[in-house]
Short mmCIF file of C-alpha atoms and ligand atoms in Angstrom, two decimals:
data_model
loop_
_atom_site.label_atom_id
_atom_site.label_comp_id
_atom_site.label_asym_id
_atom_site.label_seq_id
_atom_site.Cartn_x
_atom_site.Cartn_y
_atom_site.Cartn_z
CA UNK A 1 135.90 191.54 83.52
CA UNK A 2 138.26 189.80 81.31
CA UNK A 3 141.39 191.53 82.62
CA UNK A 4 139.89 189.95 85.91
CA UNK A 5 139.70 186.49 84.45
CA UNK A 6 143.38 186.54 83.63
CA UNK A 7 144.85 187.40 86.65
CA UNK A 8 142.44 185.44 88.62
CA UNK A 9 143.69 182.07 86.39
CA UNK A 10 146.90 182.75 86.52
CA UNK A 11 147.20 183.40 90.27
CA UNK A 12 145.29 180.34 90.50
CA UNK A 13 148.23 178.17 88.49
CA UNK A 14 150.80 179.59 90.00
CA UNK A 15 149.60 178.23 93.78
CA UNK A 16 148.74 174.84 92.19
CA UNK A 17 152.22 174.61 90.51
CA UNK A 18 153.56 175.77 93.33
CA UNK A 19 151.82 173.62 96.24
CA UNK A 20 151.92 171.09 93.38
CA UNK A 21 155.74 171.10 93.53
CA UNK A 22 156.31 171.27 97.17
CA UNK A 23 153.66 168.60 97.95
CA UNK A 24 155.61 166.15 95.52
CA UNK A 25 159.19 167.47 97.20
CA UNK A 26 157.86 166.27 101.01
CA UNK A 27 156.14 163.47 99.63
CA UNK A 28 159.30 161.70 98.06
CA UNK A 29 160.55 162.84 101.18
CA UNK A 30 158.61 161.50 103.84
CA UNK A 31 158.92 158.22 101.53
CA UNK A 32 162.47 157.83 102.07
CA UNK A 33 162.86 158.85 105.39
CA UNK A 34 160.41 156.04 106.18
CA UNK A 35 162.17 153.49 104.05
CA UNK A 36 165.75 154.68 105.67
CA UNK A 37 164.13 154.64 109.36
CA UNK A 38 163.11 150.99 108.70
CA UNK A 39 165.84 149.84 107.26
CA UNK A 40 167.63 150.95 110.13
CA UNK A 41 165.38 149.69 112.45
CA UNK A 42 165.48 146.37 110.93
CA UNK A 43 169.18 146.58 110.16
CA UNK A 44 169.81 145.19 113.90
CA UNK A 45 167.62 142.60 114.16
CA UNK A 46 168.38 140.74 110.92
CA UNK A 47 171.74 140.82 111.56
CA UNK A 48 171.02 139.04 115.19
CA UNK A 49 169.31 136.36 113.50
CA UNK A 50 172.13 136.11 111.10
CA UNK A 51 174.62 135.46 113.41
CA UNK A 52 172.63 132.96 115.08
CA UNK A 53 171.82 131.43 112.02
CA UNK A 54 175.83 131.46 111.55
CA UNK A 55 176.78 129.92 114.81
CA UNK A 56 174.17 126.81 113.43
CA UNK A 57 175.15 126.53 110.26
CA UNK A 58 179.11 126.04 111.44
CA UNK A 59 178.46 124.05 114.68
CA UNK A 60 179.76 120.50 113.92
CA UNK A 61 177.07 118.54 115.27
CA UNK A 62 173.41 119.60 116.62
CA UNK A 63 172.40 115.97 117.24
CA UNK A 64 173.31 113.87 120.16
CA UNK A 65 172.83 110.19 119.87
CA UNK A 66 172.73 107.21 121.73
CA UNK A 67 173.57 104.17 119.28
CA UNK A 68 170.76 104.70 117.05
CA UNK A 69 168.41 106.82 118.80
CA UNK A 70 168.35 110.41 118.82
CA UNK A 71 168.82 111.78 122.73
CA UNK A 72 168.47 115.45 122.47
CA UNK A 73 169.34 118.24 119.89
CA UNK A 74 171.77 121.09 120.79
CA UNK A 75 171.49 124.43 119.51
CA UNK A 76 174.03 126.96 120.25
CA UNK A 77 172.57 129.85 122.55
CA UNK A 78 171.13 132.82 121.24
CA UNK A 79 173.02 135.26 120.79
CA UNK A 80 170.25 137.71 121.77
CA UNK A 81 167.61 136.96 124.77
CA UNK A 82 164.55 137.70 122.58
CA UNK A 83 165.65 135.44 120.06
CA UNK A 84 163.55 132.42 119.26
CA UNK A 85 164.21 129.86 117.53
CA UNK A 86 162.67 126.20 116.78
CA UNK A 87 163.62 122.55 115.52
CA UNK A 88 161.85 120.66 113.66
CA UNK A 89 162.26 116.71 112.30
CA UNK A 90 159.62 115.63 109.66
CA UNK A 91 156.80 118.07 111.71
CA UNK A 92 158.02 117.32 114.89
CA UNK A 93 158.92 120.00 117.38
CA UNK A 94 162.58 118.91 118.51
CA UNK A 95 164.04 121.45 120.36
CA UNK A 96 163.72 125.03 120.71
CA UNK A 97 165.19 128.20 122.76
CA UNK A 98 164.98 128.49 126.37
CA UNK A 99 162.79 131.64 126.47
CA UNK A 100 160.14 130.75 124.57
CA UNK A 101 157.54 132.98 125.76
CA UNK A 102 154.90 132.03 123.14
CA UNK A 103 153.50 129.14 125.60
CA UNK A 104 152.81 125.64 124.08
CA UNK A 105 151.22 124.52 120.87
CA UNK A 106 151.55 128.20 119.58
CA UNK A 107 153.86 128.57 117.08
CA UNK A 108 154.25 130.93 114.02
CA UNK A 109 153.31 129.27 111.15
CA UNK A 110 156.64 129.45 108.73
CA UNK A 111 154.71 127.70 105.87
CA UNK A 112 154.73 129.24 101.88
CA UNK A 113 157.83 131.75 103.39
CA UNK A 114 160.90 131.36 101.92
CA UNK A 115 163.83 129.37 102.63
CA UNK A 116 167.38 130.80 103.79
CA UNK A 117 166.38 134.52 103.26
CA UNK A 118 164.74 137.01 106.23
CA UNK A 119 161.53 138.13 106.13
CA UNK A 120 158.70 139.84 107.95
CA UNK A 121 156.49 137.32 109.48
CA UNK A 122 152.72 138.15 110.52
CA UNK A 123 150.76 135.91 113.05
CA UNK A 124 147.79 137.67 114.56
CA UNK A 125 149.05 140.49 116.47
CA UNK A 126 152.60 139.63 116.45
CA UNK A 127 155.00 140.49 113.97
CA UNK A 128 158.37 139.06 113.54
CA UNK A 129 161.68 139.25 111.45
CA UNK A 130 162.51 135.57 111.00
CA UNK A 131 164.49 132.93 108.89
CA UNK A 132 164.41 128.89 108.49
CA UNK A 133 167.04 126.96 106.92
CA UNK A 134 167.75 123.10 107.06
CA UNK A 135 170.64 121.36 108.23
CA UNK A 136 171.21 117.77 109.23
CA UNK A 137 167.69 117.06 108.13
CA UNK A 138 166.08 119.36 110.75
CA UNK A 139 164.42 122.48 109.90
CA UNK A 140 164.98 125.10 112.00
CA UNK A 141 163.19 128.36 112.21
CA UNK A 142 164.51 131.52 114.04
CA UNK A 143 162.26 134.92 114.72
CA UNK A 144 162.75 138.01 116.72
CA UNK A 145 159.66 140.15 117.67
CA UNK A 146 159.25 143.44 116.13
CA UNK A 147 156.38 144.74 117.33
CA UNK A 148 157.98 147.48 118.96
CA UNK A 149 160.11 148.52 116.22
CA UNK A 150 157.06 148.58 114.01
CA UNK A 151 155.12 150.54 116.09
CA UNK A 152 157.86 153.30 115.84
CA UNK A 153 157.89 153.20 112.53
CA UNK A 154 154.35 153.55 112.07
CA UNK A 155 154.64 156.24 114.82
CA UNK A 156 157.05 157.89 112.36
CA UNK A 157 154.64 157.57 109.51
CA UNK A 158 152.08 159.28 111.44
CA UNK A 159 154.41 162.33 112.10
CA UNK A 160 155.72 163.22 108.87
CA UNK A 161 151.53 162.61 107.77
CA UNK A 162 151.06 165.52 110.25
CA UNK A 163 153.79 167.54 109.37
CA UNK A 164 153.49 166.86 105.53
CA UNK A 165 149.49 168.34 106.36
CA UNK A 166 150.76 171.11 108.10
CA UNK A 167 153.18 171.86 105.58
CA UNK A 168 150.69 171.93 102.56
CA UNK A 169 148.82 174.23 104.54
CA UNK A 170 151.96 176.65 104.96
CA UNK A 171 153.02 176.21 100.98
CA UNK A 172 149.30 176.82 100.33
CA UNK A 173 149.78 180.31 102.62
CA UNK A 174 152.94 181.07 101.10
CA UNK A 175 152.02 180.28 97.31
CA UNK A 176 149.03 182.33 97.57
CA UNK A 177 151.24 185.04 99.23
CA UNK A 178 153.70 184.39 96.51
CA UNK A 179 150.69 184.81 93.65
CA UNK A 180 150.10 187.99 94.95
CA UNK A 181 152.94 189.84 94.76
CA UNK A 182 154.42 188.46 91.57
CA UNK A 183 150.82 189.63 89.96
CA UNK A 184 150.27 192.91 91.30
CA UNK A 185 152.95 194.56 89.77
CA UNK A 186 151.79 193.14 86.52
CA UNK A 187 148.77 193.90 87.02
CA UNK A 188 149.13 197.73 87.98
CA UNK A 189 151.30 197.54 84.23
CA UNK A 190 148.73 195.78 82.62
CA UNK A 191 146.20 198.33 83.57
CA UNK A 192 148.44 201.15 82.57
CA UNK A 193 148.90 199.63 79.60
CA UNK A 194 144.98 199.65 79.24
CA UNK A 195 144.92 203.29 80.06
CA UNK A 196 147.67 204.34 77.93
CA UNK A 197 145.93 202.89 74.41
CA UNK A 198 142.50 204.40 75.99
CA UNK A 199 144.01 207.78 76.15
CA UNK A 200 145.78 207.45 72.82
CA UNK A 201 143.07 206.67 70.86
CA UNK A 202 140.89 209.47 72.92
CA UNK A 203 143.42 212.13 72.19
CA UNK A 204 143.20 211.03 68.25
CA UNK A 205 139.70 210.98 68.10
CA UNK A 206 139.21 215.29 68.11
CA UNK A 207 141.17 215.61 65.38
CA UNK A 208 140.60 212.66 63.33
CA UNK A 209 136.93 214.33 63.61
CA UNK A 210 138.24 217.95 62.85
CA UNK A 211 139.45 216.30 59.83
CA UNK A 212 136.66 214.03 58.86
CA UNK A 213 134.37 217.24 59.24
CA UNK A 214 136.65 219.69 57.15
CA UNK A 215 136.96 216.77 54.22
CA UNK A 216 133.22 216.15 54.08
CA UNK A 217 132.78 219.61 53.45
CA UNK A 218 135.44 219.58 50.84
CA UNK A 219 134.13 216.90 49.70
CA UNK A 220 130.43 219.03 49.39
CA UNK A 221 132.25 221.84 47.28
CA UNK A 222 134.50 219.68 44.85
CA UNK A 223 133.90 221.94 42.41
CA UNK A 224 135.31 224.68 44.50
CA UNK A 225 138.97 226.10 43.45
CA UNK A 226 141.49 225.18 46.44
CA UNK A 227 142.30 228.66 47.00
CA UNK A 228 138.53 228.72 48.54
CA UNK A 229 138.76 226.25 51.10
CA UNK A 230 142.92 227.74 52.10
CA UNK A 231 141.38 228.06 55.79
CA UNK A 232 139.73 224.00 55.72
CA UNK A 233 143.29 223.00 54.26
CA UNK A 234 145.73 225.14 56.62
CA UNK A 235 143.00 223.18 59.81
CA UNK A 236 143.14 219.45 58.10
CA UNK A 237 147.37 220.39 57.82
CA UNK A 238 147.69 221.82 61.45
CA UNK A 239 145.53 218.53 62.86
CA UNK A 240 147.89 216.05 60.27
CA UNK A 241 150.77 218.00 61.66
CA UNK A 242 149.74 217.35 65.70
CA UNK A 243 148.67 213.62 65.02
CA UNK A 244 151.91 213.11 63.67
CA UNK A 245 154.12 214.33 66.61
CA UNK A 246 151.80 212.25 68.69
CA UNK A 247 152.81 209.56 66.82
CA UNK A 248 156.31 209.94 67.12
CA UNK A 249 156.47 210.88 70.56
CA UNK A 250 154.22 207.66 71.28
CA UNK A 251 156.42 205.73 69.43
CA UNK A 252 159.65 207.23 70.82
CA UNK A 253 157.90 207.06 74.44
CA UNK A 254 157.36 202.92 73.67
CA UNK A 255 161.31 203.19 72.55
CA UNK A 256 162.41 204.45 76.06
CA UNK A 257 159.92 201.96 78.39
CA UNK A 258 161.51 198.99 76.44
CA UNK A 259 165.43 200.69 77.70
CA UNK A 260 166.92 201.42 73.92
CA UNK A 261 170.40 201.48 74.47
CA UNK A 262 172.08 204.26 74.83
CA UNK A 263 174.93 205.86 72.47
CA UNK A 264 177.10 207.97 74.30
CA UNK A 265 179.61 210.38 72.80
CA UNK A 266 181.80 212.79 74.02
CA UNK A 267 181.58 216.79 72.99
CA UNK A 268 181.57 220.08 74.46
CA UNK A 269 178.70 221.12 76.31
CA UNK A 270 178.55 225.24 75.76
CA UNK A 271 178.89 224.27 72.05
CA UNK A 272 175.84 221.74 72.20
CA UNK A 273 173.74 224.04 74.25
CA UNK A 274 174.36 227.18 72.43
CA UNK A 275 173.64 225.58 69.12
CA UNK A 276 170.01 224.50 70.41
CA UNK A 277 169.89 228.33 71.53
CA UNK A 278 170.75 229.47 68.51
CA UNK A 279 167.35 227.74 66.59
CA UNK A 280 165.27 228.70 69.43
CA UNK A 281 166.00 232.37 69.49
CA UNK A 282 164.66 233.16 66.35
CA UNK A 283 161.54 231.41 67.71
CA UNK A 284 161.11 232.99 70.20
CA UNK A 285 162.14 236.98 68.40
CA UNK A 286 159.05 236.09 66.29
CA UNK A 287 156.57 235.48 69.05
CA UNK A 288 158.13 238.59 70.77
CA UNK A 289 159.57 237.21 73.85
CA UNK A 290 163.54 236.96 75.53
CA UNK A 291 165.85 234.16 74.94
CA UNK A 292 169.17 234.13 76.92
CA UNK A 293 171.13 231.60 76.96
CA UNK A 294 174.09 231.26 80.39
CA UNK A 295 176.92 229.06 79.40
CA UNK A 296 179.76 227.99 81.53
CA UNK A 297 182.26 230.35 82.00
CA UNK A 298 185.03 227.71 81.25
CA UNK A 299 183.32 224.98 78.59
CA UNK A 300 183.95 221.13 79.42
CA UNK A 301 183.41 218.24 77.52
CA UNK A 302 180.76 216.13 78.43
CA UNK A 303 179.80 212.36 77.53
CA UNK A 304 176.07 212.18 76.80
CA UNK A 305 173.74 210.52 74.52
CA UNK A 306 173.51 213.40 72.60
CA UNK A 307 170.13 213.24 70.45
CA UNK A 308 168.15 211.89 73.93
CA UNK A 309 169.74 214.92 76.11
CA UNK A 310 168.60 217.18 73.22
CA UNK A 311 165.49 215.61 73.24
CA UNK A 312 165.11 216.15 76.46
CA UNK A 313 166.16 219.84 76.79
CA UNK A 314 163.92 221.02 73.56
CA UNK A 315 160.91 219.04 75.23
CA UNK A 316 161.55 222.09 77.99
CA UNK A 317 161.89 224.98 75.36
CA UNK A 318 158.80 224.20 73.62
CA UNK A 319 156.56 224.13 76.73
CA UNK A 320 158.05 227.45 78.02
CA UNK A 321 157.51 228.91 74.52
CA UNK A 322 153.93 227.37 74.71
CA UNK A 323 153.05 228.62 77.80
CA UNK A 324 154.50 232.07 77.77
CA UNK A 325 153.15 235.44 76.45
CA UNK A 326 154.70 238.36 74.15
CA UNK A 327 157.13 240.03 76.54
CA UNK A 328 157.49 236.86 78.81
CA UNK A 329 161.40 235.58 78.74
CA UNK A 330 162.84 232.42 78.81
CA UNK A 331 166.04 231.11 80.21
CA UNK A 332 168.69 228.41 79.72
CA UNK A 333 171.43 228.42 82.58
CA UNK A 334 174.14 225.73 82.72
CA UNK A 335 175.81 224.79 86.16
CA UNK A 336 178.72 222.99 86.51
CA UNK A 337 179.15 221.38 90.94
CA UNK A 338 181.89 218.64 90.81
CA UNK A 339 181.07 215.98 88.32
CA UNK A 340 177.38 217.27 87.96
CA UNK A 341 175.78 219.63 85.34
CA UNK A 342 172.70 221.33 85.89
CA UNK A 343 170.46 222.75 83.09
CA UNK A 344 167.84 225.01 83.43
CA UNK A 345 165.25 225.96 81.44
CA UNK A 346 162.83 228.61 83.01
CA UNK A 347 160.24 230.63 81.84
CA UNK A 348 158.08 234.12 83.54
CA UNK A 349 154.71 232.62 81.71
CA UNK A 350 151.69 231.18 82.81
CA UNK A 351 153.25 229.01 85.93
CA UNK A 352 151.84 225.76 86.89
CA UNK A 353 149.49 225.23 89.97
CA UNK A 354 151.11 223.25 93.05
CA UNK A 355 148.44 220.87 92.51
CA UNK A 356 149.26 219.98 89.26
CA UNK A 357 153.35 220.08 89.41
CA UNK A 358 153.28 216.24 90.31
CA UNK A 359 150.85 215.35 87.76
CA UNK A 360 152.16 217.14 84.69
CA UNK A 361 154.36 214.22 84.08
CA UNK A 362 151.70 211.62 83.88
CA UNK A 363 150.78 210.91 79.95
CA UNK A 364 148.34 212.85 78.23
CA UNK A 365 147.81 215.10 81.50
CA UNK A 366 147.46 218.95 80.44
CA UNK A 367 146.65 221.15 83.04
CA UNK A 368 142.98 223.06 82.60
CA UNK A 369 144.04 225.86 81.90
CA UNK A 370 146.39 224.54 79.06
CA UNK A 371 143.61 222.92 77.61
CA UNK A 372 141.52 226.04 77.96
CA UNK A 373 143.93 228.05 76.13
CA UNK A 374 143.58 226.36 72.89
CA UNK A 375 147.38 225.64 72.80
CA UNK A 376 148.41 222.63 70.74
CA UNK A 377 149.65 219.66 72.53
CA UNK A 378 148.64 216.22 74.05
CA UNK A 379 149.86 216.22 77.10
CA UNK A 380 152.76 213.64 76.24
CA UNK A 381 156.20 216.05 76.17
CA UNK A 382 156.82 215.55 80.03
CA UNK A 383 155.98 212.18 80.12
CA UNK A 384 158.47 211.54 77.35
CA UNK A 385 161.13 213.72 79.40
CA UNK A 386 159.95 211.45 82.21
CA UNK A 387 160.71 208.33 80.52
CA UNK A 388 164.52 209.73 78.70
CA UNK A 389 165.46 210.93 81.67
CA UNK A 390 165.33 207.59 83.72
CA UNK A 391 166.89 205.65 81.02
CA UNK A 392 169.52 208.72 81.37
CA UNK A 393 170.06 208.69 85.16
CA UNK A 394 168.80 212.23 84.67
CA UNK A 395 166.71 213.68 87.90
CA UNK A 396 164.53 216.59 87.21
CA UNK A 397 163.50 219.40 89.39
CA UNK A 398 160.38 221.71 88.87
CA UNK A 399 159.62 225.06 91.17
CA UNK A 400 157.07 227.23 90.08
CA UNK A 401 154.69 229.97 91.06
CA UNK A 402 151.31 230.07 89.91
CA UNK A 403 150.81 233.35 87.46
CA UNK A 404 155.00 233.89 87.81
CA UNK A 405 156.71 231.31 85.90
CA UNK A 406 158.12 227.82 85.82
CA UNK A 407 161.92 226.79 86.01
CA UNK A 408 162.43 222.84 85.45
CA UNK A 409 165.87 221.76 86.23
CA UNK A 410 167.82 218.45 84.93
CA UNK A 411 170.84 217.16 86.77
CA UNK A 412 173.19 214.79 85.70
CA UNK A 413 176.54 213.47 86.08
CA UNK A 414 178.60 214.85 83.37
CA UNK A 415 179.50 211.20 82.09
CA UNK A 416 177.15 208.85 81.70
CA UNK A 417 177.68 205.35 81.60
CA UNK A 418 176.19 203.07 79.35
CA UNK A 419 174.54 200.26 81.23
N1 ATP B 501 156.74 225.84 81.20
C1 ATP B 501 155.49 225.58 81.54
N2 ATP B 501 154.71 226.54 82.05
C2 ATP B 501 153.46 226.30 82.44
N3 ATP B 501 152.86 225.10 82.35
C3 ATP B 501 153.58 224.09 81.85
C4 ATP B 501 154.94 224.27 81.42
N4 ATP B 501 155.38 223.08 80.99
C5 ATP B 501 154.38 222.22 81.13
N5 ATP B 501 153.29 222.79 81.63
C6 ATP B 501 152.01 222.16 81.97
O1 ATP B 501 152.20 220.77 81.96
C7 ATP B 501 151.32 220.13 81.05
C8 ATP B 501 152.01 218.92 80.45
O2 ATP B 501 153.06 219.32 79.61
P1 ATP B 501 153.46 218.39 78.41
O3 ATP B 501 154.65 218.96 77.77
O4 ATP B 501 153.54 217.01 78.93
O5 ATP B 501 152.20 218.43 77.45
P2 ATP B 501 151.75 219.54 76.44
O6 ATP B 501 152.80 220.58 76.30
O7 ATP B 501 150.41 220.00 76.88
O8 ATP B 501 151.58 218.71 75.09
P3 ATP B 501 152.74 218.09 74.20
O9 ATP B 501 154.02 218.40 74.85
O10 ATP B 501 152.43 216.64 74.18
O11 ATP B 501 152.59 218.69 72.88
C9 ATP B 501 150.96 221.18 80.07
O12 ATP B 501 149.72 220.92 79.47
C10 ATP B 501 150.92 222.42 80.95
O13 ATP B 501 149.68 222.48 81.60
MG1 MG B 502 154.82 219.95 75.88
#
């Protein structure tokens, strides 16, 4: 449930963060591209009404008179058709453009605007870009319609409204898309993870309770000499000695996930293989079965991490000595194909069902029969080859018959390079 709860929160952040992001990206967006578009739509117009405004300013004279009395006023064409423009003396229209199709008595109303600077003028339904300025004691107004200009505009606004909308929706789509698959992968880790402790503590709990059982009854005879109990002592030792390989392998297994770097030296190969030979032989004498050992016929030197490839190789031995009988033999044969070495290690014991050859790698997995036979282990030794041999660029290779044996082969270049 609570392994639910976190993944479920943080998918949820990472669309709202997401969307969050994009939605503030279009936004500022959308903002200037309106703000450009109508500057640019205005750009025109204002500079019509300066020019006009120009050609005022510098005519000499915009009053005609006739002694004292004022005949007419003369302003200078418009430069653009649309162009209004209107002359005043103390509230008195004066004069004012030929193509004024406002009609009488209807005039935009220029009061509390300012003087000598543009701006947008509103009056009723009409909208206008317009100026006034004085000169000779008249005030003059100019204005240029915009209606149609704002109505593009606000046509604009309503299309990047849509497509902002329709992009939210597609963020939303992607981000939760996005959630997904950056979680999943966690979350199949996570839940490994999970497993992994599960299975750890399961496989300590026998014999932390073969040992808890053994001590209580030493515990019952204290007065006992030690010689008494050799068989309770030789059980706690043998259930000390398996919870401490666990251990280490756990640990070393931890080592390899996090990718411990490798230290790669160069030696020669027959040498390195015969010497783990050597200490297995006698193992194997005493438990009555074959050893051989096939080196190369002409040794090389090699350039391997030399404890993890040993590692690796003994992991090998100690299941085919675990899951052999008296008379079985075992095997070690070293191939040499271009830059590539081969080892195997292979074994006439027990043999390992095709069902279970992929899942013998898995941690803790022990076939049924392994567990049946009472044979020491946890299930962890191929699962630690598993995990050397990728940090290795090792690939490994498993044929075996049921009943007949196993042979597990590991191929690698013959340098490997540390990464
Ligand atoms: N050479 C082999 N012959 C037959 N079965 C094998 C051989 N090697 C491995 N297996 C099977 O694969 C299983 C997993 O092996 P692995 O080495 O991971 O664990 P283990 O030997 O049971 O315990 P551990 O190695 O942790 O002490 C074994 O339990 C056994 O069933
Ligand atoms: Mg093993």
């Amino acid at each position: 449930m609570k392994e639910r709860d976190i993944f479920r929160r943080t998918r949820k952040n990472i669309i709202v963060v997401s969307v969050g992001i994009v939605m503030a990206a279009l936004l500022i967006y959308a903002m200037i591209t309106a703000q450009l578009y109508k500057r640019h739509v205005f750009k025109d117009v204002d500079q019509q009404i300066l020019m006009q405004r120009n050609q005022i300013i510098h005519a000499p004279n915009l009053i005609k008179y006739r002694g004292e009395r004022m005949v007419e006023v003369m302003i200078p064409a418009p430069v653009t058709f649309n162009l209004l423009s209107f002359v005043w003396l103390d509230d008195k229209l004066v004069g004012k453009s030929p193509h004024d199709y406002l009609g009488d008595n209807l005039y935009p109303d220029f009061t509390g605007y300012t003087v000598d600077e543009i701006f947008t003028l509103e009056d009723g339904e009409y909208i206008y870009r317009a100026i006034q300025f004085t000169k000779q004691g008249l005030k003059i107004q100019l204005l240029i319609n915009v209606n149609s200009e704002i109505a593009s505009v606000k046509a604009l606004e309503k299309s990047l409204g849509i497509s902002f909308l329709i992009l939210i929706v597609i963020a939303l789509i992607l981000a939760s898309y996005l959630a997904v698959s950056v979680l999943n992968p966690l979350k199949i880790l996570y839940n490994k993870q999970l497993a992994f402790i599960q299975d750890s503590s399961h496989e300590m709990r026998t014999p932390l309770a073969v040992i808890k059982g053994r001590l209580e009854l030493l515990v019952r005879h204290k007065n006992d000499k030690v010689e008494e109990h050799y068989e309770e002592i030789s059980i706690i030792m043998k259930e000390l000695w398996g919870l401490e390989k666990l251990n280490s392998d756990l640990l070393l297994m931890s080592k390899e996930d996090m990718g411990m770097k490798l230290e790669i030296t160069s030696f020669s190969l027959n040498e390195f293989i015969s010497e783990i030979g050597e200490f297995y032989t006698d193992f194997a004498e005493i438990q009555d079965k074959q050893f051989n050992v096939n080196l190369l016929e002409e040794d090389i030197e090699v350039s391997w991490d030399k404890s993890k490839m040993k590692r690796c190789i003994v992991i090998l031995i100690e299941n085919a000595l675990k899951y052999t009988g008296s008379g079985d033999e075992i095997t070690i044969n070293v191939f040499k194909k271009d830059k590539m070495i081969k080892i195997e290690v292979a074994d006439t014991g027990v043999g390992i069902k095709e069902e279970d050859q992929e899942r013998i790698f898995d941690r803790f997995f022990r076939s049924s029969e392994a567990r049946a036979s009472g044979k020491e282990g946890s299930g962890i030794g191929l699962s630690l080859l598993k995990s050397i041999a990728y940090g290795l660029d090792v690939k490994i290779d498993l044929r075996s018959v049921y009943g007949e044996g196993a042979k597990f082969t590991l191929t690698m270049s013959k340098q490997l390079k540390n990464s």
